[in-house]
Amino acid sequence: ISLGKLSATVLNNNGIVTEQDVDYQLDNAQKLGANTAYGTSGTSGKPLTEDFPTAIEAARDRGVEVGVIRMNRSTWSKFIKQQEVIDMCAPYLLKLAQKPTVPTLSMVNELLTSDPETYGNVRVEVIPSRIKIRKRDATTVTVNSFADNIIGFYPDGDLGNTLWVRPVEMDADDASIKTMRELMMFQRFATTDPMVEKTNGIANAMPVWKQAPNSILMDIKSTSWNAGA
């Protein structure tokens, strides 16, 4: 949901690996750059006076109201260091006896709420983007599930769902113990010499981003969309 496409690789998927990315077909009008790029360095970005209103209006042009703005922690740390964000949140900073050096998430959301004509009914969410995946060989890797330097503007509610089918392994005639829990098949079996018990979790599933036509993505490190190129 941060780049508009899904890549299945040996690093993030234990099943099928795709030669080509799965493209959710966002059009060019849904992929924006920042008014003033700040993804690599600098504090002169205009996320509140230019970038947010531009993306919100782009969504409104599609008949959609933005309900939530998402970014990962790396992007958030750059966002709150922009001088414009610090200046516009200054009244909220002054209210605190122990003043933080940069605005907090609650301050930014309070600021957005105070101007519904510009921002509508929107809130910012900072998502933990690093997740751990256990690979087929039992090793664990950490992957980034939401790209750095991307801010996503989405409608409220569910972004999508997961389509799945019953794994063919469930009907295999073998000695393993198998059961289905929603979309997951759990399989328990043992090998001999030496005796080792193993448990597998198998799912034939695909994320469906039904709100893709109603979402806007912004690349803050460029004045035009250049992410994932």
Tab-separated table of C-alpha atoms in Angstrom:
chain	number	residue	atom	x	y	z
A	1	ILE	CA	0.000	0.000	0.000
A	2	SER	CA	3.021	2.303	-0.003
A	3	LEU	CA	4.335	1.691	-3.522
A	4	GLY	CA	1.206	0.545	-5.350
A	5	LYS	CA	2.634	-2.864	-6.122
A	6	LEU	CA	3.473	-6.158	-4.475
A	7	SER	CA	6.769	-7.976	-4.932
A	8	ALA	CA	6.969	-11.611	-3.841
A	9	THR	CA	10.614	-12.570	-3.357
A	10	VAL	CA	12.584	-15.248	-1.558
A	11	LEU	CA	13.091	-12.707	1.233
A	12	ASN	CA	9.419	-12.040	1.954
A	13	ASN	CA	7.512	-15.116	0.807
A	14	ASN	CA	7.945	-18.836	1.395
A	15	GLY	CA	5.656	-19.818	-1.456
A	16	ILE	CA	5.356	-18.422	-4.942
A	17	VAL	CA	8.017	-15.972	-6.112
A	18	THR	CA	6.815	-13.640	-8.861
A	19	GLU	CA	8.971	-12.681	-11.799
A	20	GLN	CA	6.987	-9.452	-12.203
A	21	ASP	CA	5.510	-7.200	-9.521
A	22	VAL	CA	1.788	-7.436	-8.851
A	23	ASP	CA	0.656	-3.947	-9.869
A	24	TYR	CA	-2.439	-2.475	-8.199
A	25	GLN	CA	-2.729	-0.114	-11.194
A	26	LEU	CA	-2.753	3.265	-9.510
A	27	ASP	CA	-2.761	5.886	-12.228
A	28	ASN	CA	-0.315	8.773	-12.494
A	29	ALA	CA	-2.705	11.188	-10.779
A	30	GLN	CA	-2.521	9.005	-7.654
A	31	LYS	CA	1.275	9.119	-7.432
A	32	LEU	CA	2.595	12.512	-6.378
A	33	GLY	CA	5.847	14.164	-5.407
A	34	ALA	CA	6.391	16.688	-2.623
A	35	ASN	CA	6.200	20.423	-3.230
A	36	THR	CA	9.670	20.675	-1.696
A	37	ALA	CA	11.541	17.381	-1.409
A	38	TYR	CA	12.838	16.513	2.054
A	39	GLY	CA	13.242	12.723	2.051
A	40	THR	CA	17.026	12.753	2.137
A	41	SER	CA	17.875	15.932	4.059
A	42	GLY	CA	16.724	19.479	4.763
A	43	THR	CA	14.044	21.133	6.866
A	44	SER	CA	12.330	23.326	4.274
A	45	GLY	CA	9.595	20.916	3.267
A	46	LYS	CA	5.974	22.108	3.103
A	47	PRO	CA	4.038	19.032	4.181
A	48	LEU	CA	1.216	20.874	5.955
A	49	THR	CA	0.615	23.887	3.704
A	50	GLU	CA	1.314	22.244	0.352
A	51	ASP	CA	1.689	18.467	0.361
A	52	PHE	CA	-1.254	17.418	2.542
A	53	PRO	CA	-3.755	19.809	0.882
A	54	THR	CA	-2.560	18.750	-2.593
A	55	ALA	CA	-3.051	15.057	-1.864
A	56	ILE	CA	-6.397	15.620	-0.129
A	57	GLU	CA	-7.650	17.609	-3.119
A	58	ALA	CA	-6.395	14.898	-5.491
A	59	ALA	CA	-8.535	12.422	-3.562
A	60	ARG	CA	-11.523	14.756	-3.599
A	61	ASP	CA	-11.176	15.026	-7.373
A	62	ARG	CA	-11.862	11.279	-7.362
A	63	GLY	CA	-14.897	11.714	-5.122
A	64	VAL	CA	-13.067	10.420	-2.044
A	65	GLU	CA	-12.424	11.944	1.380
A	66	VAL	CA	-9.092	11.082	2.966
A	67	GLY	CA	-9.596	9.615	6.437
A	68	VAL	CA	-6.112	8.556	7.419
A	69	ILE	CA	-2.569	9.552	6.441
A	70	ARG	CA	0.008	6.825	7.033
A	71	MET	CA	3.778	6.858	7.095
A	72	ASN	CA	6.435	4.733	8.755
A	73	ARG	CA	8.636	5.826	11.640
A	74	SER	CA	11.557	6.769	9.414
A	75	THR	CA	9.383	9.116	7.349
A	76	TRP	CA	7.715	10.501	10.482
A	77	SER	CA	11.091	11.425	11.959
A	78	LYS	CA	11.820	13.503	8.840
A	79	PHE	CA	8.317	15.003	8.776
A	80	ILE	CA	8.447	16.405	12.331
A	81	LYS	CA	11.856	17.994	11.714
A	82	GLN	CA	10.487	20.237	8.977
A	83	GLN	CA	10.508	23.845	10.137
A	84	GLU	CA	6.966	24.388	8.901
A	85	VAL	CA	5.654	21.546	11.079
A	86	ILE	CA	7.526	22.868	14.119
A	87	ASP	CA	6.242	26.410	13.544
A	88	MET	CA	2.614	25.400	12.981
A	89	CYS	CA	2.649	23.169	16.070
A	90	ALA	CA	4.350	25.819	18.222
A	91	PRO	CA	1.127	26.779	20.091
A	92	TYR	CA	0.694	23.154	21.170
A	93	LEU	CA	4.357	22.901	22.198
A	94	LEU	CA	3.999	25.983	24.399
A	95	LYS	CA	1.175	24.373	26.374
A	96	LEU	CA	3.512	21.774	27.843
A	97	ALA	CA	5.595	22.390	30.961
A	98	GLN	CA	8.241	19.979	29.716
A	99	LYS	CA	8.472	20.973	26.093
A	100	PRO	CA	9.568	18.381	23.519
A	101	THR	CA	11.966	19.576	20.848
A	102	VAL	CA	9.716	18.372	18.024
A	103	PRO	CA	5.945	18.010	17.700
A	104	THR	CA	4.256	14.825	18.830
A	105	LEU	CA	1.704	12.802	16.868
A	106	SER	CA	-1.153	14.064	19.018
A	107	MET	CA	-0.106	17.674	18.338
A	108	VAL	CA	-0.071	17.158	14.596
A	109	ASN	CA	-3.487	15.498	14.697
A	110	GLU	CA	-4.880	18.287	16.868
A	111	LEU	CA	-3.620	20.803	14.329
A	112	LEU	CA	-5.268	18.925	11.447
A	113	THR	CA	-8.547	18.685	13.371
A	114	SER	CA	-8.530	22.441	13.968
A	115	ASP	CA	-8.771	23.144	10.214
A	116	PRO	CA	-11.439	20.879	8.683
A	117	GLU	CA	-11.862	23.185	5.681
A	118	THR	CA	-8.331	22.352	4.563
A	119	TYR	CA	-7.788	18.865	5.886
A	120	GLY	CA	-11.274	17.448	6.350
A	121	ASN	CA	-11.653	14.787	9.024
A	122	VAL	CA	-8.186	13.288	8.749
A	123	ARG	CA	-5.623	11.884	11.167
A	124	VAL	CA	-2.017	10.778	10.865
A	125	GLU	CA	-0.975	7.263	11.821
A	126	VAL	CA	2.642	6.208	12.246
A	127	ILE	CA	2.996	2.524	11.529
A	128	PRO	CA	5.737	0.121	12.629
A	129	SER	CA	6.988	-1.037	9.252
A	130	ARG	CA	9.661	-3.557	10.233
A	131	ILE	CA	8.275	-7.056	10.614
A	132	LYS	CA	9.958	-10.396	11.102
A	133	ILE	CA	9.346	-13.295	8.746
A	134	ARG	CA	10.316	-16.883	9.443
A	135	LYS	CA	11.725	-18.461	6.311
A	136	ARG	CA	11.406	-22.030	5.120
A	137	ASP	CA	14.853	-22.896	6.502
A	138	ALA	CA	13.759	-21.691	9.991
A	139	THR	CA	15.866	-18.529	9.840
A	140	THR	CA	14.235	-15.186	10.601
A	141	VAL	CA	14.624	-12.050	8.503
A	142	THR	CA	13.407	-8.494	9.062
A	143	VAL	CA	11.694	-6.787	6.148
A	144	ASN	CA	10.219	-3.324	5.623
A	145	SER	CA	6.479	-3.572	4.996
A	146	PHE	CA	5.925	0.149	4.304
A	147	ALA	CA	8.471	2.001	2.174
A	148	ASP	CA	10.579	4.829	3.564
A	149	ASN	CA	9.927	8.379	2.274
A	150	ILE	CA	6.336	7.571	1.303
A	151	ILE	CA	3.203	9.160	2.755
A	152	GLY	CA	-0.072	7.419	1.936
A	153	PHE	CA	-3.490	9.095	1.924
A	154	TYR	CA	-6.308	6.588	2.322
A	155	PRO	CA	-10.068	6.488	2.915
A	156	ASP	CA	-11.169	5.474	6.391
A	157	GLY	CA	-12.051	1.859	7.058
A	158	ASP	CA	-10.653	-1.339	5.630
A	159	LEU	CA	-8.157	-0.956	2.821
A	160	GLY	CA	-8.943	-4.403	1.508
A	161	ASN	CA	-9.080	-8.046	2.418
A	162	THR	CA	-7.392	-11.340	1.732
A	163	LEU	CA	-8.479	-13.820	-0.927
A	164	TRP	CA	-7.533	-17.402	-0.206
A	165	VAL	CA	-8.194	-20.979	-1.223
A	166	ARG	CA	-7.852	-24.231	0.657
A	167	PRO	CA	-4.313	-25.600	0.195
A	168	VAL	CA	-4.145	-28.793	-1.877
A	169	GLU	CA	-1.948	-30.250	0.863
A	170	MET	CA	-5.052	-30.430	3.048
A	171	ASP	CA	-6.439	-33.239	0.884
A	172	ALA	CA	-3.198	-35.148	0.456
A	173	ASP	CA	-3.322	-38.797	1.557
A	174	ASP	CA	-0.463	-38.893	4.044
A	175	ALA	CA	0.182	-39.650	7.693
A	176	SER	CA	0.317	-36.049	8.889
A	177	ILE	CA	-2.251	-34.417	11.156
A	178	LYS	CA	-3.896	-31.428	9.455
A	179	THR	CA	-6.435	-28.818	10.396
A	180	MET	CA	-7.710	-25.521	8.966
A	181	ARG	CA	-7.907	-22.321	11.033
A	182	GLU	CA	-9.525	-19.708	8.813
A	183	LEU	CA	-7.109	-19.334	5.870
A	184	MET	CA	-4.230	-21.222	7.500
A	185	MET	CA	-3.604	-24.944	7.233
A	186	PHE	CA	-1.568	-26.373	10.103
A	187	GLN	CA	0.193	-29.645	9.476
A	188	ARG	CA	2.025	-31.767	12.027
A	189	PHE	CA	4.220	-34.686	11.123
A	190	ALA	CA	7.368	-36.481	12.179
A	191	THR	CA	10.519	-37.732	10.563
A	192	THR	CA	12.563	-40.663	11.796
A	193	ASP	CA	16.248	-41.355	12.252
A	194	PRO	CA	16.474	-39.130	14.182
A	195	MET	CA	12.922	-38.688	15.448
A	196	VAL	CA	11.862	-35.070	14.859
A	197	GLU	CA	8.373	-33.606	15.085
A	198	LYS	CA	7.586	-30.683	12.812
A	199	THR	CA	4.689	-28.265	12.366
A	200	ASN	CA	4.023	-26.353	9.158
A	201	GLY	CA	1.682	-23.440	8.566
A	202	ILE	CA	0.538	-23.119	4.954
A	203	ALA	CA	-1.717	-20.530	3.314
A	204	ASN	CA	-2.606	-19.898	-0.305
A	205	ALA	CA	-3.518	-16.254	0.113
A	206	MET	CA	-3.298	-12.959	-1.732
A	207	PRO	CA	-3.885	-9.453	-0.342
A	208	VAL	CA	-6.549	-7.535	-2.243
A	209	TRP	CA	-6.310	-3.738	-1.994
A	210	LYS	CA	-9.876	-2.764	-2.820
A	211	GLN	CA	-9.236	0.887	-1.938
A	212	ALA	CA	-6.382	1.215	-4.442
A	213	PRO	CA	-8.499	3.351	-6.836
A	214	ASN	CA	-9.277	5.733	-3.947
A	215	SER	CA	-5.784	6.135	-2.474
A	216	ILE	CA	-3.047	8.706	-3.052
A	217	LEU	CA	0.672	8.103	-2.569
A	218	MET	CA	3.348	10.776	-2.174
A	219	ASP	CA	7.114	10.440	-2.584
A	220	ILE	CA	8.671	13.047	-0.249
A	221	LYS	CA	12.215	12.627	-1.537
A	222	SER	CA	11.273	13.961	-4.964
A	223	THR	CA	9.054	16.639	-6.499
A	224	SER	CA	7.516	13.951	-8.708
A	225	TRP	CA	6.800	10.270	-8.114
A	226	ASN	CA	10.041	8.348	-8.346
A	227	ALA	CA	9.540	5.612	-5.760
A	228	GLY	CA	10.122	1.999	-6.631
A	229	ALA	CA	11.739	2.918	-9.948
